[in-house]
Amino acid sequence: MQTVIKLLISVAIILLAARVGKRSPALAGLIATMPLTTLIVMVWLFTDDPGNNRLMYDYTRGVLWGLVPSALFFATALLLFRKQAP
């Protein structure tokens, strides 16, 4: 049952971002990328394995390292969209 609740909350956030994106794409992008999603995953990890600080540390470090390729991806996409590349 916990998995179903987690799934529903996660899907609700994705659907919220998609719906908001129709009216305000910038706000939808913020919702999709803001620390809210990272916080939710951290809560799920903590509730699944309370007190496992190593798990939390490793996850947080992975997110930090993931920021670099994410920033490069979005910077490249932004430049291509600005130039109207297909």
mmCIF file of C-alpha atoms in Angstrom:
data_model
loop_
_atom_site.group_PDB
_atom_site.id
_atom_site.type_symbol
_atom_site.label_atom_id
_atom_site.label_comp_id
_atom_site.label_asym_id
_atom_site.label_seq_id
_atom_site.Cartn_x
_atom_site.Cartn_y
_atom_site.Cartn_z
ATOM 1 C CA MET A 1 0.000 0.000 0.000
ATOM 2 C CA GLN A 2 2.886 2.360 0.736
ATOM 3 C CA THR A 3 4.166 1.891 -2.796
ATOM 4 C CA VAL A 4 0.781 2.831 -4.241
ATOM 5 C CA ILE A 5 0.645 6.002 -2.132
ATOM 6 C CA LYS A 6 4.179 6.951 -3.208
ATOM 7 C CA LEU A 7 3.277 6.315 -6.819
ATOM 8 C CA LEU A 8 0.121 8.434 -6.607
ATOM 9 C CA ILE A 9 1.956 11.367 -5.027
ATOM 10 C CA SER A 10 4.734 11.180 -7.605
ATOM 11 C CA VAL A 11 2.281 10.966 -10.506
ATOM 12 C CA ALA A 12 0.302 13.888 -9.071
ATOM 13 C CA ILE A 13 3.403 16.099 -9.154
ATOM 14 C CA ILE A 14 4.173 15.110 -12.755
ATOM 15 C CA LEU A 15 0.578 15.749 -13.808
ATOM 16 C CA LEU A 16 0.600 19.092 -11.991
ATOM 17 C CA ALA A 17 3.719 20.151 -13.890
ATOM 18 C CA ALA A 18 2.171 19.044 -17.197
ATOM 19 C CA ARG A 19 -1.071 20.913 -16.532
ATOM 20 C CA VAL A 20 0.688 24.072 -15.366
ATOM 21 C CA GLY A 21 2.944 23.813 -18.431
ATOM 22 C CA LYS A 22 0.019 24.562 -20.723
ATOM 23 C CA ARG A 23 -0.385 27.986 -19.130
ATOM 24 C CA SER A 24 3.076 28.765 -17.823
ATOM 25 C CA PRO A 25 5.915 26.654 -19.251
ATOM 26 C CA ALA A 26 8.526 28.385 -17.071
ATOM 27 C CA LEU A 27 6.595 27.638 -13.883
ATOM 28 C CA ALA A 28 6.086 24.023 -14.967
ATOM 29 C CA GLY A 29 9.826 23.704 -15.521
ATOM 30 C CA LEU A 30 10.433 25.051 -12.043
ATOM 31 C CA ILE A 31 7.966 22.583 -10.524
ATOM 32 C CA ALA A 32 9.549 19.680 -12.395
ATOM 33 C CA THR A 33 13.129 20.526 -11.442
ATOM 34 C CA MET A 34 12.887 22.180 -8.060
ATOM 35 C CA PRO A 35 14.156 20.433 -4.968
ATOM 36 C CA LEU A 36 10.633 19.212 -4.233
ATOM 37 C CA THR A 37 11.228 16.048 -6.240
ATOM 38 C CA THR A 38 14.563 15.421 -4.538
ATOM 39 C CA LEU A 39 12.952 15.977 -1.154
ATOM 40 C CA ILE A 40 10.204 13.481 -1.968
ATOM 41 C CA VAL A 41 12.757 10.833 -2.941
ATOM 42 C CA MET A 42 14.700 11.519 0.247
ATOM 43 C CA VAL A 43 11.531 11.066 2.297
ATOM 44 C CA TRP A 44 10.767 7.790 0.488
ATOM 45 C CA LEU A 45 14.321 6.532 1.098
ATOM 46 C CA PHE A 46 14.255 7.551 4.747
ATOM 47 C CA THR A 47 10.879 5.947 5.426
ATOM 48 C CA ASP A 48 11.989 2.733 3.722
ATOM 49 C CA ASP A 49 15.242 2.531 5.685
ATOM 50 C CA PRO A 50 15.121 4.900 8.718
ATOM 51 C CA GLY A 51 18.438 5.958 10.147
ATOM 52 C CA ASN A 52 20.509 4.811 7.168
ATOM 53 C CA ASN A 53 22.614 7.945 6.903
ATOM 54 C CA ARG A 54 24.954 6.339 4.373
ATOM 55 C CA LEU A 55 22.059 5.804 1.964
ATOM 56 C CA MET A 56 20.984 9.431 2.366
ATOM 57 C CA TYR A 57 24.565 10.650 1.958
ATOM 58 C CA ASP A 58 25.120 8.585 -1.190
ATOM 59 C CA TYR A 59 21.829 9.712 -2.716
ATOM 60 C CA THR A 60 22.553 13.376 -1.989
ATOM 61 C CA ARG A 61 26.048 13.057 -3.461
ATOM 62 C CA GLY A 62 24.569 11.430 -6.586
ATOM 63 C CA VAL A 63 22.099 14.273 -6.990
ATOM 64 C CA LEU A 64 24.899 16.801 -6.630
ATOM 65 C CA TRP A 65 26.967 15.075 -9.322
ATOM 66 C CA GLY A 66 23.883 14.863 -11.513
ATOM 67 C CA LEU A 67 23.542 18.636 -11.549
ATOM 68 C CA VAL A 68 26.508 19.056 -13.897
ATOM 69 C CA PRO A 69 25.185 16.925 -16.798
ATOM 70 C CA SER A 70 21.671 18.265 -16.208
ATOM 71 C CA ALA A 71 22.898 21.851 -16.484
ATOM 72 C CA LEU A 72 24.796 21.008 -19.672
ATOM 73 C CA PHE A 73 21.735 19.306 -21.153
ATOM 74 C CA PHE A 74 19.423 22.226 -20.427
ATOM 75 C CA ALA A 75 21.953 24.828 -21.590
ATOM 76 C CA THR A 76 22.353 22.955 -24.884
ATOM 77 C CA ALA A 77 18.581 22.557 -25.292
ATOM 78 C CA LEU A 78 18.054 26.251 -24.575
ATOM 79 C CA LEU A 79 20.589 27.258 -27.232
ATOM 80 C CA LEU A 80 19.080 24.899 -29.805
ATOM 81 C CA PHE A 81 15.547 26.128 -29.129
ATOM 82 C CA ARG A 82 16.742 29.735 -29.358
ATOM 83 C CA LYS A 83 18.229 28.981 -32.794
ATOM 84 C CA GLN A 84 15.064 27.041 -33.675
ATOM 85 C CA ALA A 85 17.074 23.939 -34.524
ATOM 86 C CA PRO A 86 14.935 20.884 -35.333
#
